[in-house]
Amino acid sequence: MASNSTSVVAEHLVTASHVLRIESFSATKGLGIGKSIDSKPFTVGGHSWVIRYYPDSIDSKNPDWISVYVRLDRPAVTGEVVRARFSFSILGKDGERDLSGSYAVSETRNFSVDGSRQWGYEKFIRRRRGLENSSYLRGDCLRVKCELTVVTFGVRTESSTKRRRIAVPPSDLHQDLCRLLLSRRGGDVVFKVGDELFTAHKSVLAARSSVFDAEFFGPLKEKTGDGHVRIEDMEANVFKVLLDFIYTDSLPAMDEAEEVVMAQHLLVAADRYDLKRLKLMCENKLCNHIDIGTVATTMVLAEQHGCQGLRESCFEFLSTPGNLKKIKATDGYQHLKASCPSFLEELVDKFAT
């Protein structure tokens, strides 16, 4: 008796990235609309590609925008249509931190020598209001990363006797723990923050925080007269987000203004309770929002709580010509001067050098 079989068409993906580093960004301005600077060719999926950087835009309708495209330089087989997905992002000095967010297409594009040879973003980022007045530039150096995924299809034959594959859903442990926190079932500790009470579970808190572990189960564990643990110097809404993170390892969605303020408060709380991942998440969010209005407060936080990456981002922002002069006119400068005099001395030494 003949056995049954199935032909399976499966997607095959090859992904790689290439970084174009423009070391004299300001000098590229004025190259001309529609004129590009190309990267050296790089290979992904057996095909040759280049990044095209248009400092004065690819189109005269948007002269204040920088355009970036990825171009099929040479296909592996002459005349071949290559299917690929791509994304662009701006990198920080360390080559890892994505300062501007990522721009990506979700659908696959066709690249061909005879058809559309390049795809990208006509409006990648504004020069004056998006790039030149931001922390994205590092010493007049701009690093643009292109991540490219070449898509091909392969066919395989499967026998009907092949074992069935069971679909395993992603972990929902964080949802279970969130329901446990909200239900208060089995809670054995109550925190009083301002006028609000929060019920939680000592074992969960101790497993996540060495500070809570010492407070609840260490030799010097705290004893409370009324059964409440009082939390001083923290707002109730901040403590609520802190508890949510401890149970779910994630932060709630917020608008941009709320996110910055919450990240400042959470960084202090994360340092206080030794929540290293939360502290780094807050550092990353604050790095993405350094500007004239926030750099002083951010720098003070970085100094007080040992955030080296955040400190370096503030230093690089203030090292940009013109930014230090602007911040001197703000109230934040006096706060920075009083709280971080050694930092300002270091900055002055850099300019003197």
Tab-separated table of C-alpha atoms in Angstrom:
chain	number	residue	atom	x	y	z
A	1	MET	CA	0.000	0.000	0.000
A	2	ALA	CA	1.379	3.371	-0.987
A	3	SER	CA	2.133	5.758	1.837
A	4	ASN	CA	0.755	9.277	1.889
A	5	SER	CA	3.089	12.254	1.654
A	6	THR	CA	2.924	16.052	1.668
A	7	SER	CA	4.987	18.707	-0.085
A	8	VAL	CA	5.715	21.603	2.261
A	9	VAL	CA	6.710	25.022	0.951
A	10	ALA	CA	8.673	26.767	3.715
A	11	GLU	CA	10.141	30.237	3.974
A	12	HIS	CA	13.935	30.398	4.309
A	13	LEU	CA	15.385	33.572	5.842
A	14	VAL	CA	18.959	34.871	5.775
A	15	THR	CA	19.534	37.967	7.930
A	16	ALA	CA	22.587	40.217	8.271
A	17	SER	CA	23.296	43.868	9.006
A	18	HIS	CA	25.634	46.597	7.783
A	19	VAL	CA	26.514	49.952	9.391
A	20	LEU	CA	27.245	53.123	7.412
A	21	ARG	CA	29.297	55.543	9.556
A	22	ILE	CA	29.293	59.186	8.406
A	23	GLU	CA	32.189	60.696	10.398
A	24	SER	CA	31.748	64.274	9.105
A	25	PHE	CA	27.980	64.573	9.110
A	26	SER	CA	27.857	68.390	8.872
A	27	ALA	CA	30.105	68.345	5.793
A	28	THR	CA	27.600	66.217	3.843
A	29	LYS	CA	24.924	68.906	3.990
A	30	GLY	CA	24.596	70.697	0.665
A	31	LEU	CA	25.518	67.675	-1.462
A	32	GLY	CA	22.322	68.264	-3.412
A	33	ILE	CA	18.778	66.918	-3.616
A	34	GLY	CA	18.706	63.433	-5.113
A	35	LYS	CA	22.458	62.924	-4.698
A	36	SER	CA	23.624	60.071	-2.492
A	37	ILE	CA	26.680	58.695	-0.746
A	38	ASP	CA	26.871	54.907	-1.049
A	39	SER	CA	28.330	52.411	1.368
A	40	LYS	CA	30.767	49.751	0.285
A	41	PRO	CA	28.971	46.658	-1.100
A	42	PHE	CA	28.068	43.975	1.448
A	43	THR	CA	26.677	40.481	0.938
A	44	VAL	CA	23.425	39.019	2.304
A	45	GLY	CA	21.916	35.784	0.997
A	46	GLY	CA	24.511	35.569	-1.770
A	47	HIS	CA	23.510	38.955	-3.223
A	48	SER	CA	25.487	42.209	-3.165
A	49	TRP	CA	23.843	45.292	-1.559
A	50	VAL	CA	24.676	48.929	-0.753
A	51	ILE	CA	23.198	51.541	1.602
A	52	ARG	CA	22.380	54.857	-0.086
A	53	TYR	CA	22.470	57.956	2.124
A	54	TYR	CA	20.840	61.162	0.780
A	55	PRO	CA	21.866	64.020	3.132
A	56	ASP	CA	19.610	66.551	1.329
A	57	SER	CA	16.717	64.143	0.635
A	58	ILE	CA	15.968	62.137	-2.464
A	59	ASP	CA	13.039	64.425	-3.371
A	60	SER	CA	12.791	68.226	-3.585
A	61	LYS	CA	9.404	68.102	-1.823
A	62	ASN	CA	11.109	67.229	1.473
A	63	PRO	CA	14.426	69.155	1.532
A	64	ASP	CA	14.779	69.068	5.325
A	65	TRP	CA	14.609	65.273	5.520
A	66	ILE	CA	17.466	62.791	5.315
A	67	SER	CA	16.636	59.798	3.081
A	68	VAL	CA	18.106	56.295	3.343
A	69	TYR	CA	17.664	53.374	0.969
A	70	VAL	CA	19.026	49.873	0.509
A	71	ARG	CA	19.909	49.018	-3.081
A	72	LEU	CA	20.431	45.683	-4.815
A	73	ASP	CA	23.918	46.177	-6.201
A	74	ARG	CA	24.306	42.813	-7.908
A	75	PRO	CA	22.058	39.707	-7.637
A	76	ALA	CA	23.631	36.276	-7.328
A	77	VAL	CA	22.047	35.314	-10.673
A	78	THR	CA	21.758	37.907	-13.450
A	79	GLY	CA	18.159	39.021	-13.893
A	80	GLU	CA	17.005	37.401	-10.649
A	81	VAL	CA	14.260	39.081	-8.606
A	82	VAL	CA	15.308	39.141	-4.951
A	83	ARG	CA	12.718	39.281	-2.178
A	84	ALA	CA	13.816	40.958	1.047
A	85	ARG	CA	12.712	42.805	4.181
A	86	PHE	CA	14.734	45.602	5.749
A	87	SER	CA	14.950	48.048	8.639
A	88	PHE	CA	17.018	51.163	9.395
A	89	SER	CA	18.051	52.609	12.748
A	90	ILE	CA	20.457	55.194	14.188
A	91	LEU	CA	23.089	53.814	16.558
A	92	GLY	CA	24.806	55.407	19.519
A	93	LYS	CA	28.523	55.646	20.102
A	94	ASP	CA	28.732	52.122	21.522
A	95	GLY	CA	27.233	50.732	18.324
A	96	GLU	CA	24.434	49.025	20.209
A	97	ARG	CA	21.976	51.483	21.697
A	98	ASP	CA	19.249	52.444	19.262
A	99	LEU	CA	18.692	56.150	19.977
A	100	SER	CA	16.072	56.986	17.381
A	101	GLY	CA	13.916	53.927	17.244
A	102	SER	CA	13.730	51.572	14.309
A	103	TYR	CA	12.088	52.020	10.917
A	104	ALA	CA	11.009	48.743	9.322
A	105	VAL	CA	8.711	47.428	6.591
A	106	SER	CA	6.542	44.487	7.570
A	107	GLU	CA	5.927	43.195	4.049
A	108	THR	CA	8.466	41.713	1.676
A	109	ARG	CA	9.769	43.920	-1.167
A	110	ASN	CA	10.922	42.815	-4.606
A	111	PHE	CA	14.367	44.052	-5.665
A	112	SER	CA	15.475	43.665	-9.274
A	113	VAL	CA	17.915	45.280	-11.703
A	114	ASP	CA	15.144	45.737	-14.293
A	115	GLY	CA	12.479	46.933	-11.834
A	116	SER	CA	12.603	48.527	-8.390
A	117	ARG	CA	16.247	48.242	-7.502
A	118	GLN	CA	16.101	50.119	-4.198
A	119	TRP	CA	13.648	50.612	-1.342
A	120	GLY	CA	13.876	52.769	1.749
A	121	TYR	CA	12.653	55.887	3.495
A	122	GLU	CA	12.325	59.258	1.819
A	123	LYS	CA	11.527	60.747	5.243
A	124	PHE	CA	13.975	58.890	7.513
A	125	ILE	CA	14.680	61.723	9.992
A	126	ARG	CA	14.492	65.510	9.929
A	127	ARG	CA	17.824	67.303	9.863
A	128	ARG	CA	17.064	70.502	11.787
A	129	ARG	CA	14.218	69.520	14.109
A	130	GLY	CA	15.049	65.845	14.446
A	131	LEU	CA	18.779	65.288	14.204
A	132	GLU	CA	20.894	68.408	14.540
A	133	ASN	CA	19.136	69.506	17.748
A	134	SER	CA	19.182	66.068	19.369
A	135	SER	CA	21.534	63.627	21.048
A	136	TYR	CA	21.573	61.314	18.037
A	137	LEU	CA	24.786	62.847	16.680
A	138	ARG	CA	27.969	61.845	18.478
A	139	GLY	CA	30.778	64.304	17.783
A	140	ASP	CA	29.467	65.042	14.264
A	141	CYS	CA	29.355	61.290	13.592
A	142	LEU	CA	26.171	59.566	12.405
A	143	ARG	CA	25.868	55.753	12.379
A	144	VAL	CA	23.047	54.272	10.292
A	145	LYS	CA	22.403	50.537	10.607
A	146	CYS	CA	20.566	48.537	7.942
A	147	GLU	CA	19.292	45.087	8.856
A	148	LEU	CA	18.365	43.051	5.787
A	149	THR	CA	16.544	39.720	5.539
A	150	VAL	CA	16.603	37.889	2.200
A	151	VAL	CA	13.563	35.634	1.714
A	152	THR	CA	13.611	32.448	-0.364
A	153	PHE	CA	11.388	29.377	-0.448
A	154	GLY	CA	12.297	25.729	-0.200
A	155	VAL	CA	10.175	22.608	-0.733
A	156	ARG	CA	10.427	19.452	1.364
A	157	THR	CA	8.433	16.230	1.410
A	158	GLU	CA	6.888	14.942	4.621
A	159	SER	CA	5.576	11.431	5.133
A	160	SER	CA	2.191	10.908	6.750
A	161	THR	CA	3.937	8.733	9.345
A	162	LYS	CA	5.855	11.751	10.620
A	163	ARG	CA	5.169	12.587	14.243
A	164	ARG	CA	2.615	15.249	14.879
A	165	ARG	CA	4.012	18.518	16.163
A	166	ILE	CA	2.268	20.040	19.155
A	167	ALA	CA	2.000	23.827	19.203
A	168	VAL	CA	3.324	25.111	22.529
A	169	PRO	CA	1.977	28.544	23.492
A	170	PRO	CA	4.311	31.225	24.848
A	171	SER	CA	4.766	31.517	28.578
A	172	ASP	CA	1.948	33.276	30.434
A	173	LEU	CA	3.574	33.112	33.863
A	174	HIS	CA	3.565	36.907	34.078
A	175	GLN	CA	-0.211	36.933	33.585
A	176	ASP	CA	-0.718	34.385	36.370
A	177	LEU	CA	1.463	36.387	38.751
A	178	CYS	CA	-0.340	39.594	37.809
A	179	ARG	CA	-3.680	37.978	38.696
A	180	LEU	CA	-2.169	36.795	41.995
A	181	LEU	CA	-1.109	40.364	42.838
A	182	LEU	CA	-4.483	41.842	41.911
A	183	SER	CA	-6.473	39.190	43.799
A	184	ARG	CA	-4.414	39.647	47.005
A	185	ARG	CA	-5.017	35.924	47.648
A	186	GLY	CA	-2.399	34.548	50.047
A	187	GLY	CA	-0.881	37.986	50.593
A	188	ASP	CA	1.222	38.159	53.757
A	189	VAL	CA	2.582	41.694	53.721
A	190	VAL	CA	0.856	45.076	53.422
A	191	PHE	CA	2.722	48.199	52.354
A	192	LYS	CA	1.529	51.656	53.294
A	193	VAL	CA	2.610	54.312	50.793
A	194	GLY	CA	1.141	57.683	51.631
A	195	ASP	CA	-2.547	56.985	52.239
A	196	GLU	CA	-2.698	53.857	50.055
A	197	LEU	CA	-2.277	50.195	51.015
A	198	PHE	CA	-0.776	47.460	48.797
A	199	THR	CA	-1.008	43.746	49.606
A	200	ALA	CA	1.771	41.501	48.300
A	201	HIS	CA	3.601	38.195	48.886
A	202	LYS	CA	6.913	38.150	50.747
A	203	SER	CA	8.269	35.124	48.878
A	204	VAL	CA	7.707	36.707	45.465
A	205	LEU	CA	9.296	39.989	46.540
A	206	ALA	CA	12.257	38.238	48.158
A	207	ALA	CA	12.856	36.108	45.060
A	208	ARG	CA	13.106	39.238	42.919
A	209	SER	CA	14.905	41.655	45.258
A	210	SER	CA	17.839	41.032	47.591
A	211	VAL	CA	16.708	44.039	49.641
A	212	PHE	CA	13.232	42.599	50.231
A	213	ASP	CA	14.844	39.229	50.961
A	214	ALA	CA	16.955	40.792	53.720
A	215	GLU	CA	14.003	42.775	55.096
A	216	PHE	CA	11.639	39.784	55.299
A	217	PHE	CA	13.901	36.774	55.907
A	218	GLY	CA	17.309	38.114	56.955
A	219	PRO	CA	18.650	38.279	60.524
A	220	LEU	CA	17.773	41.988	60.668
A	221	LYS	CA	14.264	41.641	59.279
A	222	GLU	CA	11.952	44.546	60.026
A	223	LYS	CA	9.177	44.255	62.572
A	224	THR	CA	6.068	46.362	62.132
A	225	GLY	CA	3.768	47.216	64.992
A	226	ASP	CA	0.538	47.479	63.002
A	227	GLY	CA	1.422	44.856	60.383
A	228	HIS	CA	2.148	47.473	57.705
A	229	VAL	CA	5.478	48.168	56.065
A	230	ARG	CA	5.727	51.907	55.570
A	231	ILE	CA	7.438	53.129	52.400
A	232	GLU	CA	8.828	56.634	52.756
A	233	ASP	CA	10.033	59.012	50.028
A	234	MET	CA	8.062	57.355	47.246
A	235	GLU	CA	4.757	58.189	45.597
A	236	ALA	CA	1.998	55.575	45.593
A	237	ASN	CA	1.691	55.452	41.792
A	238	VAL	CA	5.442	54.763	41.506
A	239	PHE	CA	5.291	51.961	44.075
A	240	LYS	CA	2.353	50.410	42.215
A	241	VAL	CA	4.360	50.295	38.967
A	242	LEU	CA	7.321	48.887	40.928
A	243	LEU	CA	5.158	46.062	42.296
A	244	ASP	CA	3.720	45.359	38.838
A	245	PHE	CA	7.246	45.012	37.455
A	246	ILE	CA	8.312	42.668	40.249
A	247	TYR	CA	5.403	40.348	39.433
A	248	THR	CA	5.328	40.651	35.612
A	249	ASP	CA	8.862	41.787	34.614
A	250	SER	CA	7.312	44.470	32.387
A	251	LEU	CA	6.174	48.091	32.484
A	252	PRO	CA	2.759	49.472	31.510
A	253	ALA	CA	2.270	51.551	28.364
A	254	MET	CA	2.535	55.318	28.958
A	255	ASP	CA	2.566	58.479	26.897
A	256	GLU	CA	5.968	60.099	26.306
A	257	ALA	CA	5.733	62.824	28.973
A	258	GLU	CA	4.515	60.393	31.648
A	259	GLU	CA	7.144	57.822	30.639
A	260	VAL	CA	10.049	60.216	31.263
A	261	VAL	CA	8.858	61.269	34.737
A	262	MET	CA	8.032	57.686	35.717
A	263	ALA	CA	11.433	56.456	34.476
A	264	GLN	CA	13.157	59.039	36.712
A	265	HIS	CA	11.248	57.901	39.813
A	266	LEU	CA	11.524	54.198	38.965
A	267	LEU	CA	15.287	54.457	38.497
A	268	VAL	CA	15.581	55.663	42.102
A	269	ALA	CA	13.244	52.891	43.306
A	270	ALA	CA	15.058	50.211	41.284
A	271	ASP	CA	18.389	51.241	42.793
A	272	ARG	CA	16.859	51.267	46.258
A	273	TYR	CA	15.542	47.687	45.946
A	274	ASP	CA	18.378	46.256	43.806
A	275	LEU	CA	16.238	45.569	40.716
A	276	LYS	CA	19.051	45.633	38.166
A	277	ARG	CA	17.005	44.957	35.019
A	278	LEU	CA	14.458	47.652	35.872
A	279	LYS	CA	17.264	50.102	36.559
A	280	LEU	CA	18.800	49.452	33.122
A	281	MET	CA	15.382	49.772	31.456
A	282	CYS	CA	14.934	53.188	33.082
A	283	GLU	CA	18.440	54.239	32.027
A	284	ASN	CA	17.668	53.269	28.441
A	285	LYS	CA	14.393	55.208	28.402
A	286	LEU	CA	16.065	58.316	29.832
A	287	CYS	CA	18.914	58.066	27.285
A	288	ASN	CA	16.281	58.337	24.553
A	289	HIS	CA	14.866	61.567	26.024
A	290	ILE	CA	17.955	63.648	26.765
A	291	ASP	CA	17.444	67.246	25.679
A	292	ILE	CA	18.044	70.791	26.969
A	293	GLY	CA	15.139	70.541	29.389
A	294	THR	CA	15.999	67.134	30.888
A	295	VAL	CA	19.780	66.741	30.746
A	296	ALA	CA	20.493	68.420	34.113
A	297	THR	CA	18.024	66.302	36.086
A	298	THR	CA	19.115	63.175	34.219
A	299	MET	CA	22.789	63.868	34.926
A	300	VAL	CA	22.144	64.291	38.645
A	301	LEU	CA	20.244	60.986	38.723
A	302	ALA	CA	23.079	59.245	36.872
A	303	GLU	CA	25.675	60.567	39.353
A	304	GLN	CA	23.643	59.769	42.466
A	305	HIS	CA	22.721	56.221	41.425
A	306	GLY	CA	25.862	55.040	39.621
A	307	CYS	CA	24.410	54.902	36.078
A	308	GLN	CA	27.549	54.983	33.958
A	309	GLY	CA	25.848	54.545	30.574
A	310	LEU	CA	23.365	57.322	31.318
A	311	ARG	CA	26.186	59.568	32.549
A	312	GLU	CA	28.117	59.059	29.309
A	313	SER	CA	25.037	59.909	27.232
A	314	CYS	CA	24.586	63.171	29.164
A	315	PHE	CA	28.279	63.981	28.792
A	316	GLU	CA	28.146	63.400	25.028
A	317	PHE	CA	25.039	65.571	24.713
A	318	LEU	CA	26.658	68.467	26.597
A	319	SER	CA	29.886	68.020	24.626
A	320	THR	CA	28.023	68.907	21.431
A	321	PRO	CA	28.804	72.531	20.465
A	322	GLY	CA	26.030	74.865	21.541
A	323	ASN	CA	24.219	72.546	23.966
A	324	LEU	CA	26.197	73.608	27.059
A	325	LYS	CA	25.601	77.262	26.210
A	326	LYS	CA	21.850	76.654	25.947
A	327	ILE	CA	21.587	74.804	29.244
A	328	LYS	CA	23.398	77.607	31.093
A	329	ALA	CA	20.307	79.738	30.500
A	330	THR	CA	18.031	77.233	32.301
A	331	ASP	CA	17.282	76.669	35.991
A	332	GLY	CA	18.536	73.127	35.603
A	333	TYR	CA	22.109	74.364	35.186
A	334	GLN	CA	22.233	75.710	38.752
A	335	HIS	CA	20.896	72.364	39.997
A	336	LEU	CA	23.603	70.559	38.003
A	337	LYS	CA	26.285	72.950	39.225
A	338	ALA	CA	25.330	72.422	42.860
A	339	SER	CA	24.843	68.650	42.656
A	340	CYS	CA	27.581	67.563	40.226
A	341	PRO	CA	30.495	70.030	40.344
A	342	SER	CA	33.028	67.320	39.411
A	343	PHE	CA	31.063	66.529	36.270
A	344	LEU	CA	31.166	70.164	35.136
A	345	GLU	CA	34.912	70.293	35.826
A	346	GLU	CA	35.375	67.236	33.639
A	347	LEU	CA	33.315	68.865	30.905
A	348	VAL	CA	35.291	72.109	31.086
A	349	ASP	CA	38.551	70.143	30.906
A	350	LYS	CA	37.296	68.427	27.746
A	351	PHE	CA	36.567	71.767	26.050
A	352	ALA	CA	39.903	73.151	27.205
A	353	THR	CA	41.690	70.171	25.689
